[in-house]
XYZ file of C-alpha atoms in Angstrom:
699
model
C 159.683 234.093 -44.970
C 159.091 230.423 -44.228
C 161.604 227.635 -43.963
C 160.387 226.196 -47.262
C 160.939 229.390 -49.244
C 162.782 228.783 -52.503
C 163.940 232.366 -52.689
C 166.193 232.706 -49.671
C 168.416 235.752 -49.474
C 171.901 235.810 -50.923
C 174.745 237.345 -48.900
C 174.341 240.449 -51.070
C 170.817 241.112 -49.834
C 170.025 244.809 -49.933
C 169.123 246.709 -46.804
C 165.536 246.942 -48.055
C 165.176 243.174 -47.882
C 166.658 242.631 -44.417
C 163.756 240.654 -43.005
C 164.568 238.192 -40.267
C 163.795 234.590 -41.257
C 160.600 233.380 -39.631
C 160.255 229.620 -39.366
C 156.996 227.767 -39.764
C 155.375 226.151 -36.749
C 154.306 222.534 -36.514
C 153.113 221.855 -32.947
C 154.671 218.713 -31.492
C 153.242 217.468 -28.205
C 155.485 215.884 -25.564
C 153.957 214.454 -22.391
C 155.756 213.106 -19.330
C 154.965 213.230 -15.585
C 151.424 214.368 -16.514
C 152.946 217.538 -17.941
C 152.579 218.598 -21.568
C 155.040 220.679 -23.570
C 154.410 221.928 -27.097
C 157.465 222.284 -29.310
C 156.623 224.233 -32.483
C 160.055 223.646 -33.989
C 160.660 219.975 -33.284
C 160.474 219.424 -37.058
C 163.899 221.028 -37.443
C 165.670 217.855 -36.337
C 167.130 215.849 -39.206
C 169.769 213.338 -38.142
C 170.754 212.731 -41.759
C 171.352 216.455 -42.321
C 169.964 216.156 -45.856
C 166.443 217.620 -45.564
C 166.257 220.347 -48.281
C 163.806 222.477 -46.302
C 165.995 222.532 -43.201
C 169.171 223.204 -45.178
C 167.393 226.001 -47.030
C 166.358 227.613 -43.747
C 169.916 227.426 -42.434
C 171.142 229.012 -45.663
C 168.546 231.752 -45.260
C 169.730 232.437 -41.709
C 173.339 232.570 -42.922
C 172.409 235.006 -45.684
C 170.498 237.192 -43.235
C 173.463 237.235 -40.852
C 175.863 238.099 -43.673
C 173.616 240.927 -44.817
C 173.118 242.296 -41.299
C 176.870 242.287 -40.709
C 177.914 243.424 -44.182
C 178.734 246.897 -42.869
C 181.163 245.287 -40.403
C 183.157 243.419 -43.041
C 185.915 246.032 -43.035
C 186.143 245.748 -39.237
C 186.170 241.949 -39.461
C 189.010 242.056 -41.959
C 190.930 244.569 -39.857
C 190.657 242.427 -36.715
C 191.483 239.275 -38.678
C 194.664 240.921 -39.965
C 195.522 242.209 -36.492
C 195.261 238.760 -34.941
C 196.965 236.963 -37.806
C 199.691 239.616 -37.820
C 200.630 238.782 -34.222
C 201.143 235.099 -35.007
C 204.560 233.873 -36.049
C 203.945 232.107 -39.325
C 206.974 229.835 -39.069
C 206.789 228.212 -35.678
C 207.544 224.865 -34.074
C 206.700 223.062 -30.875
C 209.219 222.098 -28.220
C 210.352 218.506 -28.944
C 209.283 215.822 -26.473
C 211.023 212.490 -26.092
C 209.278 209.154 -26.438
C 211.410 206.042 -26.786
C 214.349 206.599 -29.116
C 212.989 209.748 -30.758
C 212.059 213.354 -30.134
C 208.707 214.400 -31.585
C 207.616 217.891 -32.624
C 205.355 219.797 -34.999
C 205.903 222.934 -37.022
C 203.823 225.496 -38.864
C 205.101 227.078 -42.068
C 204.074 230.268 -43.853
C 200.393 230.423 -44.718
C 199.804 226.759 -43.903
C 196.611 226.058 -41.984
C 197.838 222.762 -40.535
C 200.944 221.426 -38.821
C 203.718 219.244 -40.158
C 204.656 216.490 -37.702
C 208.332 215.625 -37.365
C 210.695 213.465 -35.382
C 214.414 213.341 -34.804
C 216.910 211.131 -33.046
C 218.255 214.142 -31.143
C 216.660 217.123 -29.445
C 218.248 219.605 -31.871
C 216.341 218.074 -34.750
C 219.072 218.571 -37.344
C 218.215 215.218 -38.943
C 214.453 215.433 -38.533
C 212.131 213.514 -40.804
C 208.570 214.345 -41.763
C 206.039 211.954 -40.281
C 202.910 213.653 -41.583
C 202.211 216.834 -43.539
C 198.602 217.543 -42.633
C 198.387 220.314 -45.237
C 198.797 217.763 -48.002
C 196.231 215.436 -46.464
C 193.699 218.265 -46.023
C 193.825 219.572 -49.600
C 190.916 217.499 -50.821
C 188.626 218.330 -47.890
C 186.636 221.315 -46.647
C 187.165 220.042 -43.120
C 190.081 217.914 -41.978
C 191.271 216.872 -38.544
C 194.081 214.521 -37.536
C 194.180 212.837 -34.139
C 196.108 210.304 -32.107
C 199.499 210.215 -33.826
C 201.261 207.211 -32.333
C 204.457 205.452 -33.380
C 204.904 201.729 -32.911
C 207.294 200.675 -30.112
C 210.096 200.011 -32.617
C 209.464 203.382 -34.255
C 208.884 201.974 -37.742
C 205.142 202.531 -38.126
C 202.839 205.488 -37.503
C 199.134 205.313 -36.708
C 196.835 208.320 -36.963
C 193.133 209.066 -37.181
C 191.454 211.371 -39.680
C 188.028 213.025 -39.587
C 186.740 214.751 -42.713
C 183.243 215.559 -41.457
C 183.754 216.966 -37.951
C 181.583 214.321 -36.307
C 184.565 213.048 -34.305
C 184.338 209.658 -35.941
C 187.792 208.798 -37.237
C 189.325 206.399 -39.707
C 192.696 205.142 -38.489
C 195.467 204.881 -41.079
C 198.856 203.173 -40.724
C 202.016 204.433 -42.360
C 205.391 202.812 -42.989
C 207.607 205.720 -41.963
C 210.754 204.751 -43.856
C 208.927 203.913 -47.094
C 206.500 206.851 -46.699
C 203.623 204.612 -47.785
C 200.297 203.650 -46.245
C 199.592 200.102 -45.161
C 196.466 198.423 -46.456
C 195.056 198.357 -42.910
C 192.289 200.865 -42.250
C 190.129 201.019 -39.107
C 186.737 202.654 -39.640
C 184.350 204.157 -37.098
C 186.877 204.781 -34.309
C 187.564 207.522 -31.780
C 190.833 208.247 -33.599
C 193.374 206.763 -31.194
C 195.149 203.412 -31.021
C 197.420 201.906 -28.390
C 200.209 199.620 -29.560
C 200.980 196.237 -28.120
C 204.676 195.608 -27.631
C 204.946 193.220 -30.604
C 204.656 196.162 -33.067
C 201.775 194.518 -34.939
C 198.928 194.500 -32.407
C 196.860 197.601 -31.773
C 193.893 198.306 -29.535
C 191.211 200.811 -30.559
C 187.740 202.002 -29.596
C 184.813 201.710 -31.963
C 181.977 204.240 -31.786
C 178.255 203.729 -31.999
C 177.319 205.616 -35.194
C 174.058 206.903 -33.692
C 174.948 207.868 -30.124
C 178.655 208.431 -30.948
C 179.581 206.628 -27.746
C 182.875 204.795 -27.890
C 181.925 201.633 -26.105
C 183.778 198.692 -27.672
C 187.510 197.960 -27.482
C 188.892 195.865 -30.332
C 192.255 194.232 -30.930
C 193.586 194.437 -34.480
C 196.547 192.577 -35.959
C 198.231 194.383 -38.829
C 197.734 192.628 -42.126
C 194.298 191.265 -41.258
C 190.877 192.714 -42.164
C 189.054 194.850 -39.613
C 186.109 192.466 -39.847
C 188.167 189.791 -38.122
C 189.223 191.996 -35.191
C 188.602 190.630 -31.720
C 186.400 192.607 -29.336
C 188.160 192.447 -25.961
C 185.787 194.719 -24.024
C 182.290 196.130 -24.353
C 180.872 198.830 -22.074
C 177.230 198.002 -21.423
C 176.572 200.908 -19.072
C 175.702 203.819 -21.370
C 176.558 206.395 -18.714
C 180.261 205.566 -19.115
C 182.821 206.811 -21.605
C 185.592 204.436 -22.677
C 189.222 205.447 -23.198
C 192.592 203.836 -23.906
C 196.170 204.579 -22.880
C 199.443 202.851 -22.140
C 201.272 202.810 -18.845
C 204.367 204.955 -18.545
C 206.543 201.858 -18.204
C 204.943 200.434 -21.418
C 203.987 197.198 -19.703
C 200.213 197.641 -19.725
C 197.315 198.863 -21.810
C 194.725 200.692 -19.712
C 191.033 200.721 -20.593
C 189.465 203.718 -18.881
C 185.825 203.599 -17.774
C 184.646 207.120 -16.959
C 181.308 208.527 -15.913
C 180.539 211.808 -14.206
C 180.615 210.389 -10.692
C 182.511 207.108 -10.984
C 185.403 205.572 -12.876
C 187.300 202.350 -13.331
C 190.314 200.923 -15.132
C 190.908 197.527 -16.690
C 194.428 196.353 -17.480
C 195.759 194.345 -20.437
C 199.280 192.903 -20.568
C 200.923 194.801 -23.454
C 203.359 191.920 -23.986
C 200.648 189.326 -24.604
C 198.679 189.726 -27.860
C 196.019 187.351 -26.542
C 195.607 188.815 -23.063
C 192.179 189.832 -21.814
C 191.479 192.875 -19.628
C 191.372 192.529 -15.863
C 189.760 195.158 -13.617
C 192.119 197.030 -11.308
C 189.383 197.105 -8.706
C 185.625 196.582 -8.810
C 183.752 199.694 -9.922
C 181.924 201.524 -7.145
C 179.335 204.267 -7.387
C 180.963 207.552 -6.424
C 184.547 206.290 -6.611
C 186.720 208.142 -9.118
C 190.351 207.306 -9.664
C 193.204 207.200 -12.163
C 196.448 205.211 -12.269
C 200.130 205.430 -12.981
C 202.293 202.307 -12.943
C 205.946 202.420 -11.954
C 207.558 198.991 -12.006
C 205.821 196.916 -9.298
C 203.770 199.762 -7.846
C 200.536 201.422 -8.867
C 199.905 205.020 -7.833
C 196.230 205.928 -7.490
C 194.750 209.435 -7.739
C 191.513 208.775 -5.858
C 188.553 210.426 -4.149
C 188.100 207.437 -1.822
C 187.420 209.094 1.558
C 188.880 212.273 0.036
C 186.555 214.913 -1.399
C 189.447 216.807 -2.991
C 191.320 213.622 -3.942
C 194.539 212.154 -2.588
C 197.410 210.062 -3.946
C 197.859 206.484 -2.757
C 199.943 203.515 -3.833
C 199.656 199.736 -3.794
C 201.951 196.879 -4.749
C 200.911 194.889 -7.815
C 200.193 191.851 -5.634
C 197.329 193.705 -3.880
C 195.726 195.755 -6.645
C 192.186 194.507 -5.997
C 192.082 195.324 -2.291
C 191.820 198.921 -1.024
C 192.838 197.949 2.501
C 196.416 197.646 1.214
C 196.448 201.140 -0.310
C 198.960 203.477 1.315
C 198.779 207.275 1.512
C 201.375 209.193 -0.490
C 199.670 212.613 -0.466
C 196.944 212.634 2.204
C 193.450 214.055 1.734
C 192.994 217.769 2.372
C 189.537 219.348 2.558
C 190.827 222.771 1.467
C 193.393 221.738 -1.165
C 192.524 219.803 -4.316
C 195.064 217.383 -5.765
C 194.714 217.992 -9.502
C 197.556 216.233 -11.296
C 200.797 214.389 -10.781
C 203.754 212.890 -12.657
C 205.943 210.013 -11.542
C 209.588 209.448 -12.411
C 212.061 206.818 -11.263
C 212.929 208.695 -8.057
C 210.689 211.753 -8.146
C 207.047 212.605 -7.639
C 205.663 215.862 -9.006
C 202.195 216.934 -7.943
C 199.909 219.847 -8.742
C 197.487 221.181 -6.139
C 194.918 223.977 -6.132
C 194.207 226.125 -3.078
C 191.853 229.109 -3.125
C 191.824 228.876 -6.905
C 195.587 229.055 -7.444
C 197.658 226.120 -8.726
C 201.027 225.188 -7.305
C 203.512 222.466 -8.196
C 205.735 220.546 -5.777
C 208.667 218.293 -6.659
C 209.529 215.555 -4.167
C 212.509 213.178 -4.300
C 211.118 209.807 -3.265
C 214.352 208.376 -1.862
C 215.081 211.335 0.437
C 211.737 213.059 0.923
C 213.284 216.370 -0.151
C 210.616 218.766 -1.472
C 210.571 222.010 -3.422
C 207.553 224.108 -4.400
C 207.904 226.006 -7.676
C 207.225 229.745 -7.764
C 205.963 232.015 -10.537
C 205.694 235.769 -10.960
C 202.007 236.267 -11.722
C 199.278 236.205 -9.093
C 197.070 234.009 -11.293
C 198.169 231.749 -14.124
C 197.726 228.419 -15.872
C 200.099 225.472 -15.461
C 200.107 222.297 -17.521
C 202.403 219.281 -17.200
C 203.062 217.689 -20.591
C 205.526 215.566 -22.531
C 206.825 213.747 -19.442
C 206.788 210.393 -21.199
C 209.892 208.762 -19.732
C 210.351 207.417 -16.223
C 214.059 208.260 -16.274
C 213.584 211.908 -17.275
C 216.026 214.250 -15.563
C 213.688 217.214 -15.883
C 210.002 218.061 -15.592
C 208.398 219.635 -18.660
C 205.630 222.179 -18.114
C 203.770 224.963 -19.908
C 203.056 228.247 -18.131
C 200.941 231.232 -19.143
C 198.973 234.090 -17.638
C 196.764 236.879 -18.933
C 199.879 238.989 -19.556
C 202.564 236.339 -20.095
C 202.588 234.456 -23.410
C 202.786 230.672 -23.259
C 206.183 229.617 -21.943
C 207.749 226.155 -21.930
C 210.109 225.153 -19.119
C 212.263 222.230 -18.114
C 212.705 221.995 -14.343
C 215.697 219.959 -13.190
C 214.284 217.359 -10.800
C 217.373 217.388 -8.587
C 218.490 221.029 -8.506
C 215.042 222.527 -9.296
C 216.725 224.871 -11.780
C 214.183 226.336 -14.215
C 215.246 226.484 -17.879
C 213.069 228.412 -20.311
C 212.906 226.472 -23.556
C 210.588 228.720 -25.506
C 208.082 231.517 -25.162
C 205.402 232.114 -27.783
C 206.386 235.124 -29.856
C 203.819 237.866 -30.253
C 204.643 239.890 -33.334
C 203.987 243.603 -33.658
C 204.172 246.145 -30.847
C 203.071 243.867 -28.011
C 204.575 244.738 -24.633
C 203.355 242.789 -21.618
C 203.987 245.829 -19.410
C 201.094 247.596 -21.129
C 198.619 245.183 -19.542
C 197.599 244.345 -15.993
C 195.627 241.502 -14.478
C 193.741 241.149 -11.237
C 192.167 238.351 -9.287
C 189.218 239.328 -7.115
C 186.358 237.667 -5.289
C 182.717 238.649 -5.781
C 180.050 237.950 -3.184
C 177.192 235.934 -4.684
C 173.594 236.338 -3.519
C 173.946 233.379 -1.126
C 177.175 234.741 0.360
C 179.586 232.474 -1.512
C 182.792 234.117 -2.763
C 183.150 233.720 -6.546
C 186.673 234.136 -7.983
C 187.040 236.395 -11.016
C 190.127 236.867 -13.182
C 190.473 240.199 -14.989
C 192.825 241.717 -17.541
C 192.909 245.129 -19.202
C 195.218 247.580 -20.902
C 196.613 249.983 -18.312
C 196.343 253.170 -20.340
C 192.695 252.635 -21.271
C 191.368 251.342 -17.944
C 189.814 253.924 -15.636
C 187.874 251.837 -13.095
C 185.164 254.457 -13.343
C 182.453 252.325 -14.978
C 183.263 253.533 -18.495
C 185.052 250.551 -20.020
C 183.216 247.949 -22.100
C 183.243 244.577 -20.319
C 183.647 241.173 -21.981
C 182.622 238.468 -19.501
C 183.284 234.802 -20.236
C 182.488 231.610 -18.329
C 181.814 227.911 -18.785
C 180.720 226.468 -15.455
C 180.067 222.759 -16.027
C 181.687 219.316 -15.742
C 184.153 220.605 -13.179
C 186.084 222.212 -16.035
C 188.335 224.939 -14.661
C 189.576 227.736 -16.914
C 192.702 229.355 -15.518
C 193.952 232.723 -16.789
C 195.735 232.100 -20.083
C 197.341 234.270 -22.756
C 195.533 234.997 -26.015
C 196.845 236.951 -29.005
C 193.242 237.349 -30.175
C 192.184 238.964 -26.907
C 194.647 241.815 -27.456
C 192.325 243.214 -30.133
C 189.707 243.710 -27.420
C 192.052 244.999 -24.744
C 193.632 247.513 -27.104
C 190.142 248.901 -27.766
C 189.504 249.486 -24.100
C 187.682 246.301 -23.161
C 188.078 244.727 -19.748
C 188.143 240.939 -20.109
C 186.833 238.811 -17.246
C 186.613 235.088 -16.599
C 183.968 234.333 -13.989
C 184.999 231.144 -12.161
C 181.435 230.247 -11.310
C 180.141 227.157 -9.562
C 180.169 224.101 -11.779
C 183.918 224.485 -12.259
C 186.478 223.193 -9.744
C 188.266 226.500 -9.269
C 187.683 226.217 -5.510
C 187.914 222.441 -5.331
C 185.489 219.609 -5.829
C 182.732 221.077 -3.601
C 182.628 224.104 -5.951
C 181.704 221.726 -8.770
C 179.144 219.795 -6.738
C 177.453 223.076 -5.849
C 176.911 223.822 -9.544
C 175.467 220.656 -11.042
C 172.235 218.635 -10.996
C 169.838 220.148 -8.441
C 172.335 222.941 -7.709
C 172.728 224.026 -11.339
C 170.946 227.320 -10.840
C 173.977 228.526 -8.848
C 175.991 228.523 -12.075
C 173.647 231.047 -13.666
C 173.105 233.281 -10.654
C 176.872 233.407 -10.012
C 177.427 234.724 -13.537
C 174.716 237.347 -13.119
C 176.035 238.389 -9.699
C 179.551 238.755 -11.109
C 178.217 241.040 -13.847
C 176.457 243.247 -11.326
C 179.478 243.399 -9.039
C 181.971 244.223 -11.803
C 179.878 247.130 -13.030
C 179.195 248.384 -9.502
C 182.910 248.224 -8.672
C 183.818 250.248 -11.752
C 185.364 247.510 -13.893
C 182.777 247.939 -16.624
C 180.046 250.194 -17.959
C 176.640 248.720 -17.096
C 175.447 249.672 -20.585
C 178.396 248.027 -22.335
C 178.507 244.473 -20.975
C 179.020 241.574 -23.388
C 178.634 237.944 -22.320
C 180.161 234.934 -24.059
C 179.956 231.178 -23.647
C 180.068 228.029 -25.743
C 178.584 224.529 -25.503
C 177.628 224.154 -21.821
C 178.713 227.797 -21.613
C 176.088 228.401 -24.301
C 173.540 226.907 -21.917
C 174.789 229.485 -19.430
C 174.198 232.245 -21.986
C 170.702 230.959 -22.710
C 169.833 230.907 -19.022
C 171.152 234.368 -18.180
C 169.408 236.069 -21.114
C 166.138 234.602 -19.863
C 166.846 235.553 -16.257
C 168.557 238.953 -16.594
C 168.467 240.154 -20.212
C 168.697 243.798 -19.180
C 172.285 243.373 -17.983
C 173.819 242.642 -21.380
C 174.367 244.803 -24.429
C 175.322 241.776 -26.499
C 175.664 238.019 -26.093
C 177.550 235.440 -28.156
C 176.519 231.804 -27.723
C 178.584 229.224 -29.600
C 177.254 225.677 -30.171
C 174.869 226.253 -27.253
C 173.274 223.380 -25.338
C 169.859 225.009 -24.894
C 167.156 222.375 -25.346
C 168.091 220.637 -22.116
C 164.948 218.695 -21.256
C 164.133 217.350 -24.713
C 167.731 216.311 -25.335
C 168.125 214.623 -21.968
C 164.907 212.668 -22.514
C 166.163 211.254 -25.812
C 168.821 208.560 -25.381
C 169.286 208.273 -29.154
C 170.959 211.690 -29.182
C 174.766 211.435 -28.946
C 176.162 211.494 -25.424
C 172.807 211.950 -23.625
C 173.234 208.922 -21.360
C 176.677 210.102 -20.236
C 175.177 213.353 -19.015
C 172.658 212.109 -16.465
C 175.042 212.537 -13.534
C 175.848 216.083 -14.649
C 172.330 217.435 -15.199
C 170.079 214.722 -13.804
C 167.743 212.331 -15.583
C 164.444 214.085 -16.434
C 162.632 210.744 -16.380
C 162.769 211.395 -12.637
C 160.166 214.114 -11.974
C 162.352 215.941 -9.460
C 165.003 216.471 -12.120
C 162.433 217.130 -14.849
C 160.881 219.984 -12.901
C 164.232 221.456 -11.951
C 165.749 221.228 -15.434
C 162.595 222.684 -16.942
C 162.940 225.692 -14.630
C 166.174 226.787 -16.323
C 166.179 225.125 -19.760
C 166.816 228.095 -22.095
C 164.576 226.837 -24.900
C 161.666 226.064 -22.597
C 161.994 229.333 -20.677
C 161.956 231.707 -23.665
C 159.286 234.311 -22.890
C 157.730 237.480 -24.245
C 160.335 239.998 -23.097
C 163.156 242.116 -24.420
C 166.395 240.237 -25.128
C 169.943 241.500 -25.744
C 171.565 241.691 -29.165
C 172.627 238.107 -29.851
C 174.970 236.178 -32.127
C 174.387 232.414 -32.121
C 176.770 230.101 -33.979
C 176.852 226.362 -34.611
C 178.164 223.677 -36.932
C 175.886 221.497 -39.038
C 177.896 218.375 -38.157
C 178.285 219.079 -34.447
C 178.569 215.781 -32.582
C 178.240 217.254 -29.084
C 175.384 219.750 -29.361
C 173.217 218.983 -32.370
C 172.650 221.872 -34.812
C 168.881 221.799 -34.262
C 169.154 222.961 -30.647
C 170.361 226.486 -31.479
C 168.275 226.459 -34.679
C 165.080 225.872 -32.696
C 166.134 228.316 -29.992
C 166.671 231.151 -32.457
C 163.336 230.443 -34.161
C 161.517 230.572 -30.823
C 163.354 233.716 -29.740
C 162.318 235.423 -32.968
C 158.708 234.516 -32.248
C 158.658 235.622 -28.609
C 161.046 238.525 -28.151
C 159.471 241.958 -27.815
C 162.459 244.092 -28.827
C 163.962 245.184 -32.120
C 167.525 244.214 -31.221
C 169.469 242.078 -33.645
C 169.344 238.271 -33.409
C 171.782 236.535 -35.734
C 172.302 232.835 -36.369
C 175.268 231.492 -38.322
C 175.798 227.818 -39.162
C 179.094 226.533 -40.497
C 177.793 224.020 -43.004
C 181.100 222.105 -42.973
C 182.166 222.176 -39.322
C 181.219 220.497 -36.074
C 181.562 221.222 -32.351
C 185.096 222.583 -32.577
C 184.363 225.047 -35.364
C 186.439 225.505 -38.490
C 189.623 223.508 -38.927
C 192.920 225.272 -39.598
C 194.820 227.878 -37.585
C 193.809 230.913 -39.678
C 190.273 229.870 -40.636
C 189.230 229.875 -36.989
C 190.414 233.477 -36.606
C 187.596 234.575 -38.907
C 185.095 233.290 -36.319
C 186.783 235.331 -33.596
C 186.906 238.423 -35.804
C 183.203 238.039 -36.539
C 182.300 237.931 -32.853
C 184.569 240.834 -31.888
C 183.253 242.964 -34.761
C 179.678 242.200 -33.727
C 180.367 243.536 -30.232
C 182.428 246.545 -31.326
C 179.719 247.551 -33.773
C 177.141 247.462 -30.977
C 179.212 249.949 -28.989
C 178.557 252.500 -31.708
C 174.768 252.073 -31.597
């Protein structure tokens, strides 16, 4: 069957017609560094996403996948109901204070989307609805709200909406009391605005419609057309992302300039609607920092002469001169400073040592310190909602593999911990039925790779009989701590051991762990994952014939690399929105976000990087060999990894692979990088993946 076939299969295809879609080949020659590559499927790229032949081929792949998995539909529905049945349908967030109001969201019944509320008191007895996303989403197959932000006087609400999943938002403004929209509408934005203190000036970022880079900051005055907005900043270096925020004391608007290996901040006076941005300090290659402003002092989270970052401060009169910066938390080569919060008389900071996070509260006036303690050996900690300088308590979210998400307030003076809420898990869930471990695996070069594991006690034997589900990401320094998942219970209750491999490319062991897994060290990411698989099966955590590997986006690149390098290790692999055509994408600066990625992967216009990237690029390294059973998923409107990367990859795999194992490709024709919108719709994607793996166990 060719891509141009007019008789593509329907989802009801009979078993007799289960023929894998075979795409046509149109050789496309690419030459650089005196090296020629032939891409037979380059024709699959259509930036407009309207080409009938390409859409027909995607439909054919979807029909083939549906037919191949038709016998698992009962299992999919069972798992969907299991997961949905554990979720409390009527639920609300813990209110957080900002200005004169407490803000929260709630989910009701079968609603897919939240309702956003606010109240003048923490109890919320007189709460008012700010936005009912369910009503807004009714007319759309995909709907996403972002950046809800009330004006300083609390009378107006700004929010962004995306109906295509390209992460290009239109900002709307609402009169809260009248419950009506203003005429103002800001098109082509990143979905977030920052208010000036006059309640009528907003700052926003406009995106390039082709590259999707947010690179221009505009100032808009309510009541005027967007066409007359003033551009106050333009980022001309395409390797930088641009962001916006407001200082905690509300005095300043921050423009964030962020690349992989350098950053900068420009400051605008929030009280002056005509002010222009001023750089905090001149940008320097290799210098990364962030800011918090407290009255006359700036606190700087910086890697200046500090591989694992440190916290410094400087008076506002010396912001442009590093020689006046003073240490607050000194550099430590073995401990990474990850996050911090400042209050009027307290500093809270989060550090990571040997992969474990810890939080310390320090009273600035006395120097008194207290480190917080938690019961689990490995967990995730997130500071959130600490919007006010005069807060009396620290708000944080805690979770582990066996402890559902729990919200705490920690008294900053007494350090008393008050549990505000723990996520309810409906049904027969009992945390005592599950156990987690944190181990280290020796990689082939001797490095110790942390691994987090969880399993159900009564099904785990540690005798190499359990199926193993191994997940990892391993890029951008993104660290995935052990977290609780109601979905995961459906695997654990069926005897799976679930593992997160904290491979190089993350910052689980500090900044050097990240540096050792990017650019010309990227191969370590892939070999770490493979070495973890081998070690876990050898140590009895999993059956070597029942290993399933999962990754998405850059984790999909990981999946593509490991199935080329060690396909025999995996029974099944799921790759979601996988970044697999590394060299071609990184050579094309018209593709969204390419220029921002050079410091992560390298620029293949440099032959050293070209050769190295080519050596692991999943698409380029597909070969005539046996591959595992594979499920590849994407979204037609993906703004991060374009749909044609996995589409081409699957076509090439079909052509080259020498086995008869199943290769399935499913495209959500409405969604983008984040998958389906809505809290229950996304569960279907999880149920599909789990059913795919469980079915393979029976073959």
